[in-house]
Each structure stands twice: as structure tokens, then as C-alpha cells.
């Protein structure tokens, strides 16, 4: 191996700062060594969080517990969610994500099986701690359970692959409490193309996907367009007779070229449809730096491994140095607030909600929004930016409740 070649470990020195649209000095300001801010929400922010419903439409507890079980009815050592932290943050309605990995669709029955197992786990959670949790399948149940002081577990299915091309399965999952379905996930499936998948096999929705949109309207399951391709989004908006949601998406304005987030034109169309974009907190959804970090660091790691051998001690040492000198560029609460500001300025306050992706984005959460105890920090940030309490209530729950009730009403009339 040619050890005469030397490596420069700073991504900024390698031109990454320029690639990300930063100066070298601004890149260093995000290196985790500087700029850490301690967020302290005021008594007013805590009061707003505790006195109002907080609905977060995307929390990945079910799959987290399948992989690494902990008793979330008590304080846990790991993860972003547990009962004490949820109560401290004022969270009333976590929509628990029934997350189905995209590759399971290649094995008949696997998606369907996992979906039922994850729903079982949420039923078991509510059964084990009836004084803390209760399942919720309607807005009225949520409101009643808020009065009782218990946390309502609502459920959304992330990836429609468990439907398996059979509308009878939609009925089964509705009867088990599924109240939104994310049409696709990281790969195109039998329903829709994925924003992440370069194979756009359907050029949007499949023929069955178009049937499913109508059937979801009629039964009362909200349509979630997070993860789908742009063409699938536009076709869904055209077909749906009720508002749709983006359960955990942020803005392409701040992550250019990232199709998983929503463009301004899409947000305008979503608002015209009456829908809501639920802002994702994950750093890679919030800033361009974090969004491109993974690809850049992987590229440098591959160069080290190519030069020194993937399993060599020299490569391991140099990769450790590379990571130490270029830590993950966490987003901040302020940058999440920028996304909210932009939606408000673009289409108004009535189309914004919270879809944090807690327990779904690993350790990439922004400074100030690290777990479900952090909602008062978000409230404080909104207060600091001049949002009224009425505006904040819309973001915390009223906008989403409006959509959920409209979906319920349409289904009841059909």
C-alpha cells in the first residue's frame, strides 16, 4: 500500500464547505464543539404545552421496541419517547408509526404479518398501563381521553405494502385502528413510486394505488403523501376528495434536490386541498449541511478504505480521526422554526403541524428538540417569533384535527 499519500481529514478543507454552500468558518460553527445552546422554555411555554392538545403524527416507537424492547410506561435509558418524558413535554396524541421496511414487499405476507405484530404491541402497551395510555381511533376518543388525562395512542401505517393489493386488508387495518397510511416508503411498491427510488415504475400511482386513494377516502383513513414521488403526490391531490397530510416532511427550500421534502408548489397545492404538512425534526430534513453530510463522509471513508484496506488498523484509526474532526452537523431549533415560518408566509398558519419522526431518525435530532419532552422549547421559539397563542394551538393540534374530522365526516356520508 502506498503510504506516501497523505489525507486531509477536514471536510471543509476538502471542499465540502463550499459544496454545501458554507464558508469554512461557518462549517466549523456547526461542528458540535461550538454553538451548543441550552434551551429553557418559559413558564408560559410550558403552560401552553400542558393546557393544549399536542398531536405528533409520526413517532416510531413500535419498530424501536421490536428491535430493542424497553418499558416505555416508565423512564427509559434509550430512545426519544417514554411516558414520563411525554407527560413533561405535554404530548397527548402520539401517532405511533406502524413502520414496514420496503424490502418486505418482496416476500409475500411479510409486510402484512409485521403490521399486525406492531399493532399488537401498541394494544399491549395500552392494556398494560390503562392509567397512562389508551388507544384512539377518532377525534372524539382523543378529546375524551384528554379529559381523563391519559395519552392517546393513535396509529398510522408507514408504507402501504401490508395492503397487498387487497382492499379487504384496508378494512382489516381500519378496524384495528390505522387512521393514516403512508402510500410508499423508501422503495416504490404496488401502490406508488417512492421519492427515494430512481425506478419510477408507475410514473406516480399504480392503477391499484388510484383505487386505494378512493377507498381510503370512503372508509376514513387519511392519505399520507410523505415519502412518495412528486408525480404520486400530484395524482393523489387530484384524486382525493378530502384533505391529505404529509405526516413527517419538511421543506425542499432548505434541502435543494431532496425529493423526500416538499417543494413550494407542492405546499401550495396541499393548502388548496386543505391538507397539512407536519414538520419533520430530523436534521437531514431541516438543513442542507446535514442532508448531504452522510454522502460526503461516506465518500471520504471509502477513499481511506481503498488506500489502506477496509479492515486494516490504519484505516480504522484514520476513519475515527475523520469522524472526530467532522462531527455530524446537527440542525437547531431555530432552523426548524424557519421551516414553520416559511410555510406560514407561503400559505398561512392553517396548514402546519408537527411530525417529529422521534425514534425514527436515530441520533440526528436538532439541538433543542432531542426528545418528546422538548415541545415546550418549540412553543417558546414560536412565542419568541411573534406567533400568537391561537396560532400555536393551530400548529400543535387544531390544523390536524380539522383534517381528521373532515376525513371522518366524508367517510360517514359515504
Tab-separated table of C-alpha atoms in Angstrom:
chain	number	residue	atom	x	y	z
A	1	UNK	CA	0.000	0.000	0.000
A	2	UNK	CA	1.250	3.464	-0.853
A	3	UNK	CA	1.669	5.174	2.479
A	4	UNK	CA	3.311	8.197	0.897
A	5	UNK	CA	-0.126	9.585	0.062
A	6	UNK	CA	-1.386	11.843	2.819
A	7	UNK	CA	-5.032	12.522	3.714
A	8	UNK	CA	-6.542	15.789	4.810
A	9	UNK	CA	-9.321	14.943	7.233
A	10	UNK	CA	-11.274	18.164	7.388
A	11	UNK	CA	-14.289	18.040	5.090
A	12	UNK	CA	-14.140	21.824	4.921
A	13	UNK	CA	-10.562	21.607	3.635
A	14	UNK	CA	-11.677	19.004	1.109
A	15	UNK	CA	-14.103	21.484	-0.370
A	16	UNK	CA	-17.195	20.160	1.359
A	17	UNK	CA	-17.922	23.501	2.979
A	18	UNK	CA	-18.021	25.073	-0.462
A	19	UNK	CA	-20.089	22.172	-1.791
A	20	UNK	CA	-22.629	22.677	0.973
A	21	UNK	CA	-22.815	26.382	0.357
A	22	UNK	CA	-20.890	27.281	3.518
A	23	UNK	CA	-17.723	29.111	4.225
A	24	UNK	CA	-15.091	27.108	6.101
A	25	UNK	CA	-15.702	29.229	9.184
A	26	UNK	CA	-19.464	28.663	9.095
A	27	UNK	CA	-18.906	24.928	8.703
A	28	UNK	CA	-16.872	24.970	11.883
A	29	UNK	CA	-19.680	26.761	13.667
A	30	UNK	CA	-21.776	23.627	13.192
A	31	UNK	CA	-19.132	21.119	14.239
A	32	UNK	CA	-20.713	20.291	17.574
A	33	UNK	CA	-17.890	21.911	19.539
A	34	UNK	CA	-19.297	25.390	19.277
A	35	UNK	CA	-22.790	26.741	19.186
A	36	UNK	CA	-24.433	24.290	21.581
A	37	UNK	CA	-27.285	26.187	23.145
A	38	UNK	CA	-29.166	25.362	26.294
A	39	UNK	CA	-32.858	25.880	25.711
A	40	UNK	CA	-35.024	26.909	28.636
A	41	UNK	CA	-38.721	27.260	27.952
A	42	UNK	CA	-40.642	29.832	29.979
A	43	UNK	CA	-43.463	29.034	32.360
A	44	UNK	CA	-45.848	30.359	29.700
A	45	UNK	CA	-44.496	27.957	27.085
A	46	UNK	CA	-44.879	25.029	29.478
A	47	UNK	CA	-48.397	26.155	30.300
A	48	UNK	CA	-49.373	26.292	26.617
A	49	UNK	CA	-47.889	22.835	26.065
A	50	UNK	CA	-49.723	21.358	29.045
A	51	UNK	CA	-53.099	23.039	28.542
A	52	UNK	CA	-53.472	22.265	24.841
A	53	UNK	CA	-53.507	19.034	22.919
A	54	UNK	CA	-50.218	18.234	21.256
A	55	UNK	CA	-50.590	15.856	18.333
A	56	UNK	CA	-47.388	14.496	16.799
A	57	UNK	CA	-48.236	12.481	13.715
A	58	UNK	CA	-45.062	10.437	13.436
A	59	UNK	CA	-43.289	8.645	16.292
A	60	UNK	CA	-41.534	5.339	15.598
A	61	UNK	CA	-41.945	3.603	18.951
A	62	UNK	CA	-43.408	0.287	17.645
A	63	UNK	CA	-40.442	-0.628	15.432
A	64	UNK	CA	-37.985	0.706	18.009
A	65	UNK	CA	-39.423	-1.650	20.625
A	66	UNK	CA	-39.436	-4.589	18.226
A	67	UNK	CA	-35.699	-4.105	17.709
A	68	UNK	CA	-34.769	-3.055	21.260
A	69	UNK	CA	-37.555	-3.526	23.806
A	70	UNK	CA	-37.862	-1.219	26.793
A	71	UNK	CA	-40.802	-0.484	29.076
A	72	UNK	CA	-41.899	2.919	27.794
A	73	UNK	CA	-44.548	3.170	30.527
A	74	UNK	CA	-41.536	4.179	32.655
A	75	UNK	CA	-38.425	6.264	32.078
A	76	UNK	CA	-36.152	4.526	29.571
A	77	UNK	CA	-32.418	4.616	29.067
A	78	UNK	CA	-32.685	4.794	25.299
A	79	UNK	CA	-34.938	6.244	22.632
A	80	UNK	CA	-36.777	9.538	22.265
A	81	UNK	CA	-40.120	8.538	23.822
A	82	UNK	CA	-41.335	7.283	27.161
A	83	UNK	CA	-44.300	8.123	29.377
A	84	UNK	CA	-42.522	10.486	31.815
A	85	UNK	CA	-40.918	12.489	29.019
A	86	UNK	CA	-44.155	12.615	27.031
A	87	UNK	CA	-46.023	13.976	30.054
A	88	UNK	CA	-43.276	16.507	30.724
A	89	UNK	CA	-43.479	17.725	27.126
A	90	UNK	CA	-47.273	17.871	27.055
A	91	UNK	CA	-47.659	15.228	24.352
A	92	UNK	CA	-51.253	13.958	24.280
A	93	UNK	CA	-51.540	12.141	20.960
A	94	UNK	CA	-48.537	10.334	19.510
A	95	UNK	CA	-49.403	8.754	16.190
A	96	UNK	CA	-47.374	5.573	16.535
A	97	UNK	CA	-45.855	4.579	13.224
A	98	UNK	CA	-46.574	1.038	12.074
A	99	UNK	CA	-43.378	1.112	10.041
A	100	UNK	CA	-42.892	-1.574	7.398
A	101	UNK	CA	-39.443	-1.845	5.757
A	102	UNK	CA	-39.728	-1.565	1.999
A	103	UNK	CA	-37.843	-4.785	1.253
A	104	UNK	CA	-40.529	-6.894	2.947
A	105	UNK	CA	-42.829	-6.442	-0.035
A	106	UNK	CA	-40.588	-8.881	-1.909
A	107	UNK	CA	-41.707	-11.661	0.476
A	108	UNK	CA	-45.451	-12.357	0.192
A	109	UNK	CA	-47.211	-11.941	3.507
A	110	UNK	CA	-44.236	-10.468	5.370
A	111	UNK	CA	-45.485	-6.868	5.389
A	112	UNK	CA	-48.980	-7.926	6.426
A	113	UNK	CA	-47.610	-10.063	9.266
A	114	UNK	CA	-45.317	-7.367	10.651
A	115	UNK	CA	-48.061	-4.730	10.535
A	116	UNK	CA	-50.330	-6.858	12.705
A	117	UNK	CA	-47.493	-7.624	15.128
A	118	UNK	CA	-46.687	-3.937	15.580
A	119	UNK	CA	-50.362	-3.079	16.108
A	120	UNK	CA	-50.481	-5.886	18.686
A	121	UNK	CA	-47.595	-4.249	20.522
A	122	UNK	CA	-49.447	-0.946	20.821
A	123	UNK	CA	-52.579	-2.706	22.050
A	124	UNK	CA	-50.422	-4.454	24.631
A	125	UNK	CA	-48.909	-1.137	25.736
A	126	UNK	CA	-52.347	0.369	26.330
A	127	UNK	CA	-53.510	-2.812	28.097
A	128	UNK	CA	-50.508	-2.892	30.429
A	129	UNK	CA	-50.847	0.730	31.531
A	130	UNK	CA	-54.521	1.753	31.289
A	131	UNK	CA	-53.953	4.682	33.628
A	132	UNK	CA	-51.329	6.097	31.261
A	133	UNK	CA	-52.266	5.093	27.704
A	134	UNK	CA	-55.396	4.339	25.687
A	135	UNK	CA	-55.892	3.571	22.006
A	136	UNK	CA	-57.594	6.266	19.939
A	137	UNK	CA	-59.283	5.763	16.578
A	138	UNK	CA	-61.280	9.017	16.354
A	139	UNK	CA	-61.088	12.666	17.260
A	140	UNK	CA	-63.847	12.181	19.824
A	141	UNK	CA	-61.865	9.443	21.564
A	142	UNK	CA	-58.836	11.722	21.699
A	143	UNK	CA	-60.854	14.511	23.283
A	144	UNK	CA	-62.460	12.196	25.835
A	145	UNK	CA	-59.127	10.686	26.790
A	146	UNK	CA	-57.549	14.096	27.179
A	147	UNK	CA	-60.192	14.808	29.807
A	148	UNK	CA	-59.158	11.614	31.611
A	149	UNK	CA	-55.506	12.613	31.484
A	150	UNK	CA	-54.263	9.604	29.545
A	151	UNK	CA	-52.084	9.677	26.454
A	152	UNK	CA	-53.970	8.609	23.319
A	153	UNK	CA	-52.134	6.130	21.127
A	154	UNK	CA	-53.255	6.679	17.552
A	155	UNK	CA	-51.720	4.693	14.717
A	156	UNK	CA	-50.571	5.396	11.182
A	157	UNK	CA	-49.095	2.827	8.804
A	158	UNK	CA	-45.792	3.929	7.285
A	159	UNK	CA	-45.728	2.132	3.930
A	160	UNK	CA	-48.877	0.732	2.386
A	161	UNK	CA	-47.291	-2.587	1.400
A	162	UNK	CA	-49.326	-4.586	4.007
A	163	UNK	CA	-52.457	-3.839	1.942
A	164	UNK	CA	-51.036	-6.366	-0.559
A	165	UNK	CA	-53.328	-5.269	-3.374
A	166	UNK	CA	-56.474	-6.266	-1.497
A	167	UNK	CA	-58.964	-3.620	-0.363
A	168	UNK	CA	-60.279	-6.097	2.211
A	169	UNK	CA	-56.966	-5.614	4.017
A	170	UNK	CA	-57.628	-1.864	4.163
A	171	UNK	CA	-60.844	-2.666	6.035
A	172	UNK	CA	-58.994	-5.004	8.397
A	173	UNK	CA	-56.387	-2.398	9.254
A	174	UNK	CA	-59.022	0.315	9.647
A	175	UNK	CA	-60.820	-1.936	12.112
A	176	UNK	CA	-57.568	-2.345	14.019
A	177	UNK	CA	-57.174	1.425	14.377
A	178	UNK	CA	-54.999	2.537	11.445
A	179	UNK	CA	-56.004	6.119	10.663
A	180	UNK	CA	-53.457	7.124	8.052
A	181	UNK	CA	-51.380	5.244	5.525
A	182	UNK	CA	-48.123	6.487	4.011
A	183	UNK	CA	-48.574	5.181	0.487
A	184	UNK	CA	-44.932	4.136	-0.032
A	185	UNK	CA	-41.626	4.246	1.826
A	186	UNK	CA	-38.031	4.016	0.602
A	187	UNK	CA	-38.805	1.914	-2.476
A	188	UNK	CA	-41.650	2.003	-4.939
A	189	UNK	CA	-44.304	-0.554	-4.017
A	190	UNK	CA	-47.530	-1.888	-5.524
A	191	UNK	CA	-49.297	1.389	-4.650
A	192	UNK	CA	-46.982	4.261	-5.548
A	193	UNK	CA	-43.495	5.351	-6.514
A	194	UNK	CA	-41.148	6.439	-3.745
A	195	UNK	CA	-39.256	9.728	-3.678
A	196	UNK	CA	-36.112	7.758	-2.818
A	197	UNK	CA	-36.422	5.209	-5.625
A	198	UNK	CA	-34.893	6.052	-9.002
A	199	UNK	CA	-37.155	3.409	-10.570
A	200	UNK	CA	-40.399	5.266	-11.143
A	201	UNK	CA	-42.234	2.150	-12.279
A	202	UNK	CA	-45.698	3.693	-12.112
A	203	UNK	CA	-44.928	7.314	-13.002
A	204	UNK	CA	-46.837	8.148	-9.815
A	205	UNK	CA	-49.633	5.939	-8.510
A	206	UNK	CA	-50.254	2.413	-9.735
A	207	UNK	CA	-53.743	1.511	-11.017
A	208	UNK	CA	-54.367	-0.149	-7.640
A	209	UNK	CA	-52.981	2.917	-5.869
A	210	UNK	CA	-55.625	5.047	-7.543
A	211	UNK	CA	-58.310	2.644	-6.345
A	212	UNK	CA	-56.811	2.740	-2.868
A	213	UNK	CA	-56.960	6.541	-2.660
A	214	UNK	CA	-60.707	6.409	-3.321
A	215	UNK	CA	-61.204	3.544	-0.886
A	216	UNK	CA	-59.258	5.347	1.857
A	217	UNK	CA	-61.479	8.404	1.392
A	218	UNK	CA	-64.585	6.263	1.664
A	219	UNK	CA	-63.554	4.334	4.776
A	220	UNK	CA	-61.991	7.265	6.651
A	221	UNK	CA	-58.245	6.628	6.509
A	222	UNK	CA	-56.130	9.732	5.934
A	223	UNK	CA	-53.784	9.668	2.943
A	224	UNK	CA	-50.163	10.441	3.787
A	225	UNK	CA	-48.006	11.679	0.926
A	226	UNK	CA	-44.703	11.746	2.828
A	227	UNK	CA	-42.151	9.536	1.028
A	228	UNK	CA	-43.965	9.385	-2.320
A	229	UNK	CA	-42.607	10.717	-5.605
A	230	UNK	CA	-43.667	14.099	-6.913
A	231	UNK	CA	-45.872	12.513	-9.596
A	232	UNK	CA	-47.573	10.348	-6.978
A	233	UNK	CA	-48.195	13.447	-4.871
A	234	UNK	CA	-49.813	15.370	-7.728
A	235	UNK	CA	-52.001	12.436	-8.732
A	236	UNK	CA	-53.105	11.898	-5.123
A	237	UNK	CA	-54.031	15.561	-4.726
A	238	UNK	CA	-56.098	15.362	-7.912
A	239	UNK	CA	-57.924	12.180	-6.878
A	240	UNK	CA	-58.589	12.707	-3.179
A	241	UNK	CA	-61.964	14.124	-2.212
A	242	UNK	CA	-60.691	15.123	1.246
A	243	UNK	CA	-57.550	16.839	2.553
A	244	UNK	CA	-54.367	14.789	2.653
A	245	UNK	CA	-51.424	15.034	5.041
A	246	UNK	CA	-47.666	14.923	4.894
A	247	UNK	CA	-47.166	13.139	8.210
A	248	UNK	CA	-43.429	13.860	8.562
A	249	UNK	CA	-41.957	16.061	5.840
A	250	UNK	CA	-40.105	19.347	5.742
A	251	UNK	CA	-39.220	21.851	3.023
A	252	UNK	CA	-37.184	21.401	-0.133
A	253	UNK	CA	-36.376	25.114	0.009
A	254	UNK	CA	-33.792	24.325	2.694
A	255	UNK	CA	-32.651	20.980	1.202
A	256	UNK	CA	-32.415	21.599	-2.556
A	257	UNK	CA	-32.676	18.464	-4.652
A	258	UNK	CA	-34.061	16.334	-1.793
A	259	UNK	CA	-37.300	14.980	-3.284
A	260	UNK	CA	-38.364	13.488	0.049
A	261	UNK	CA	-39.155	17.046	1.246
A	262	UNK	CA	-41.877	19.221	-0.278
A	263	UNK	CA	-41.426	21.998	-2.826
A	264	UNK	CA	-43.206	25.330	-2.507
A	265	UNK	CA	-45.565	24.399	-5.348
A	266	UNK	CA	-46.476	21.188	-3.571
A	267	UNK	CA	-47.130	23.036	-0.310
A	268	UNK	CA	-49.402	25.474	-2.148
A	269	UNK	CA	-51.322	22.573	-3.678
A	270	UNK	CA	-51.539	20.849	-0.296
A	271	UNK	CA	-53.018	24.017	1.204
A	272	UNK	CA	-55.530	24.354	-1.647
A	273	UNK	CA	-56.540	20.762	-0.895
A	274	UNK	CA	-56.985	21.742	2.776
A	275	UNK	CA	-54.200	19.436	3.929
A	276	UNK	CA	-51.428	19.880	6.469
A	277	UNK	CA	-47.655	19.469	6.327
A	278	UNK	CA	-46.374	18.059	9.599
A	279	UNK	CA	-42.809	19.309	10.022
A	280	UNK	CA	-40.124	16.633	10.428
A	281	UNK	CA	-37.470	17.469	13.066
A	282	UNK	CA	-34.672	15.211	11.748
A	283	UNK	CA	-31.581	17.288	10.959
A	284	UNK	CA	-31.210	15.788	7.482
A	285	UNK	CA	-34.715	17.056	6.681
A	286	UNK	CA	-34.019	20.504	8.084
A	287	UNK	CA	-30.642	21.646	6.725
A	288	UNK	CA	-28.648	21.138	3.574
A	289	UNK	CA	-25.487	20.532	5.598
A	290	UNK	CA	-26.950	17.597	7.488
A	291	UNK	CA	-28.769	16.318	4.401
A	292	UNK	CA	-25.520	15.974	2.461
A	293	UNK	CA	-23.274	15.007	5.337
A	294	UNK	CA	-23.812	11.268	5.070
A	295	UNK	CA	-22.843	11.060	1.417
A	296	UNK	CA	-19.796	13.236	1.943
A	297	UNK	CA	-18.471	11.373	4.967
A	298	UNK	CA	-19.069	8.033	3.252
A	299	UNK	CA	-17.097	9.213	0.256
A	300	UNK	CA	-14.101	10.064	2.396
A	301	UNK	CA	-14.346	6.790	4.323
A	302	UNK	CA	-14.343	4.876	1.037
A	303	UNK	CA	-11.161	6.677	-0.017
A	304	UNK	CA	-9.453	5.726	3.247
A	305	UNK	CA	-10.558	2.107	2.937
A	306	UNK	CA	-9.422	1.941	-0.670
A	307	UNK	CA	-5.969	3.229	0.226
A	308	UNK	CA	-5.337	1.327	3.468
A	309	UNK	CA	-7.655	-1.671	3.265
A	310	UNK	CA	-11.165	-1.746	4.692
A	311	UNK	CA	-10.297	-3.831	7.759
A	312	UNK	CA	-6.812	-2.530	8.488
A	313	UNK	CA	-5.945	-0.901	11.789
A	314	UNK	CA	-4.596	2.086	9.862
A	315	UNK	CA	-7.937	2.589	8.092
A	316	UNK	CA	-9.892	2.253	11.326
A	317	UNK	CA	-7.696	4.846	13.030
A	318	UNK	CA	-7.941	7.292	10.152
A	319	UNK	CA	-11.719	6.845	9.885
A	320	UNK	CA	-12.043	7.522	13.620
A	321	UNK	CA	-9.991	10.702	13.171
A	322	UNK	CA	-12.127	11.670	10.176
A	323	UNK	CA	-15.319	11.322	12.188
A	324	UNK	CA	-13.845	13.137	15.203
A	325	UNK	CA	-12.774	16.114	13.101
A	326	UNK	CA	-16.061	16.258	11.196
A	327	UNK	CA	-18.899	15.509	13.620
A	328	UNK	CA	-22.465	15.446	12.460
A	329	UNK	CA	-23.807	18.970	11.746
A	330	UNK	CA	-26.934	18.940	13.891
A	331	UNK	CA	-29.699	21.330	12.947
A	332	UNK	CA	-31.044	23.718	15.568
A	333	UNK	CA	-34.468	24.566	16.898
A	334	UNK	CA	-34.166	27.896	15.104
A	335	UNK	CA	-33.761	26.132	11.764
A	336	UNK	CA	-36.859	24.004	12.405
A	337	UNK	CA	-38.707	27.234	13.144
A	338	UNK	CA	-37.503	28.579	9.792
A	339	UNK	CA	-39.457	25.784	8.093
A	340	UNK	CA	-42.589	26.705	10.029
A	341	UNK	CA	-42.108	30.380	9.205
A	342	UNK	CA	-41.759	29.614	5.510
A	343	UNK	CA	-44.974	27.587	5.342
A	344	UNK	CA	-46.827	30.296	7.251
A	345	UNK	CA	-45.528	33.004	4.915
A	346	UNK	CA	-46.240	30.896	1.829
A	347	UNK	CA	-49.780	29.627	2.516
A	348	UNK	CA	-50.815	30.723	6.006
A	349	UNK	CA	-50.967	29.322	9.516
A	350	UNK	CA	-53.744	26.787	8.829
A	351	UNK	CA	-51.608	24.165	7.097
A	352	UNK	CA	-48.791	23.427	9.573
A	353	UNK	CA	-48.410	20.675	12.160
A	354	UNK	CA	-45.844	18.505	13.968
A	355	UNK	CA	-44.487	15.207	12.636
A	356	UNK	CA	-41.232	14.963	14.553
A	357	UNK	CA	-40.054	11.479	13.481
A	358	UNK	CA	-38.930	10.795	17.060
A	359	UNK	CA	-37.417	7.323	17.348
A	360	UNK	CA	-37.198	7.256	13.557
A	361	UNK	CA	-34.163	9.400	12.744
A	362	UNK	CA	-31.582	7.956	15.114
A	363	UNK	CA	-29.387	10.472	16.904
A	364	UNK	CA	-29.821	13.183	14.251
A	365	UNK	CA	-32.344	15.316	16.147
A	366	UNK	CA	-31.751	19.065	16.370
A	367	UNK	CA	-30.345	20.945	19.317
A	368	UNK	CA	-33.306	21.888	21.481
A	369	UNK	CA	-35.623	19.138	20.169
A	370	UNK	CA	-33.931	15.958	21.321
A	371	UNK	CA	-36.958	14.038	22.607
A	372	UNK	CA	-40.666	14.230	23.440
A	373	UNK	CA	-40.022	16.387	26.497
A	374	UNK	CA	-38.916	19.188	24.135
A	375	UNK	CA	-42.221	20.510	22.775
A	376	UNK	CA	-42.179	23.467	25.232
A	377	UNK	CA	-38.935	24.568	23.540
A	378	UNK	CA	-40.768	24.621	20.213
A	379	UNK	CA	-43.599	26.612	21.788
A	380	UNK	CA	-41.092	29.054	23.263
A	381	UNK	CA	-39.445	29.503	19.877
A	382	UNK	CA	-42.813	30.259	18.296
A	383	UNK	CA	-43.613	32.780	21.026
A	384	UNK	CA	-40.227	34.424	20.510
A	385	UNK	CA	-41.003	34.785	16.798
A	386	UNK	CA	-44.289	36.531	17.477
A	387	UNK	CA	-46.754	33.678	16.994
A	388	UNK	CA	-49.967	34.188	18.929
A	389	UNK	CA	-51.321	31.529	21.254
A	390	UNK	CA	-54.113	30.942	18.744
A	391	UNK	CA	-51.512	30.346	16.014
A	392	UNK	CA	-49.581	27.953	18.249
A	393	UNK	CA	-52.731	25.989	19.063
A	394	UNK	CA	-53.314	25.508	15.337
A	395	UNK	CA	-49.805	24.107	14.907
A	396	UNK	CA	-50.000	21.893	17.989
A	397	UNK	CA	-53.308	20.256	17.108
A	398	UNK	CA	-56.125	22.290	15.567
A	399	UNK	CA	-54.963	22.128	11.952
A	400	UNK	CA	-54.583	18.374	12.070
A	401	UNK	CA	-57.860	17.860	13.960
A	402	UNK	CA	-59.640	19.825	11.224
A	403	UNK	CA	-58.319	17.426	8.579
A	404	UNK	CA	-59.070	14.333	10.665
A	405	UNK	CA	-62.658	15.488	11.238
A	406	UNK	CA	-63.145	16.231	7.539
A	407	UNK	CA	-61.932	12.731	6.678
A	408	UNK	CA	-64.267	11.233	9.292
A	409	UNK	CA	-67.222	13.271	8.026
A	410	UNK	CA	-66.684	12.324	4.376
A	411	UNK	CA	-66.500	8.640	5.273
A	412	UNK	CA	-69.649	8.875	7.409
A	413	UNK	CA	-71.508	10.426	4.467
A	414	UNK	CA	-70.374	7.709	2.091
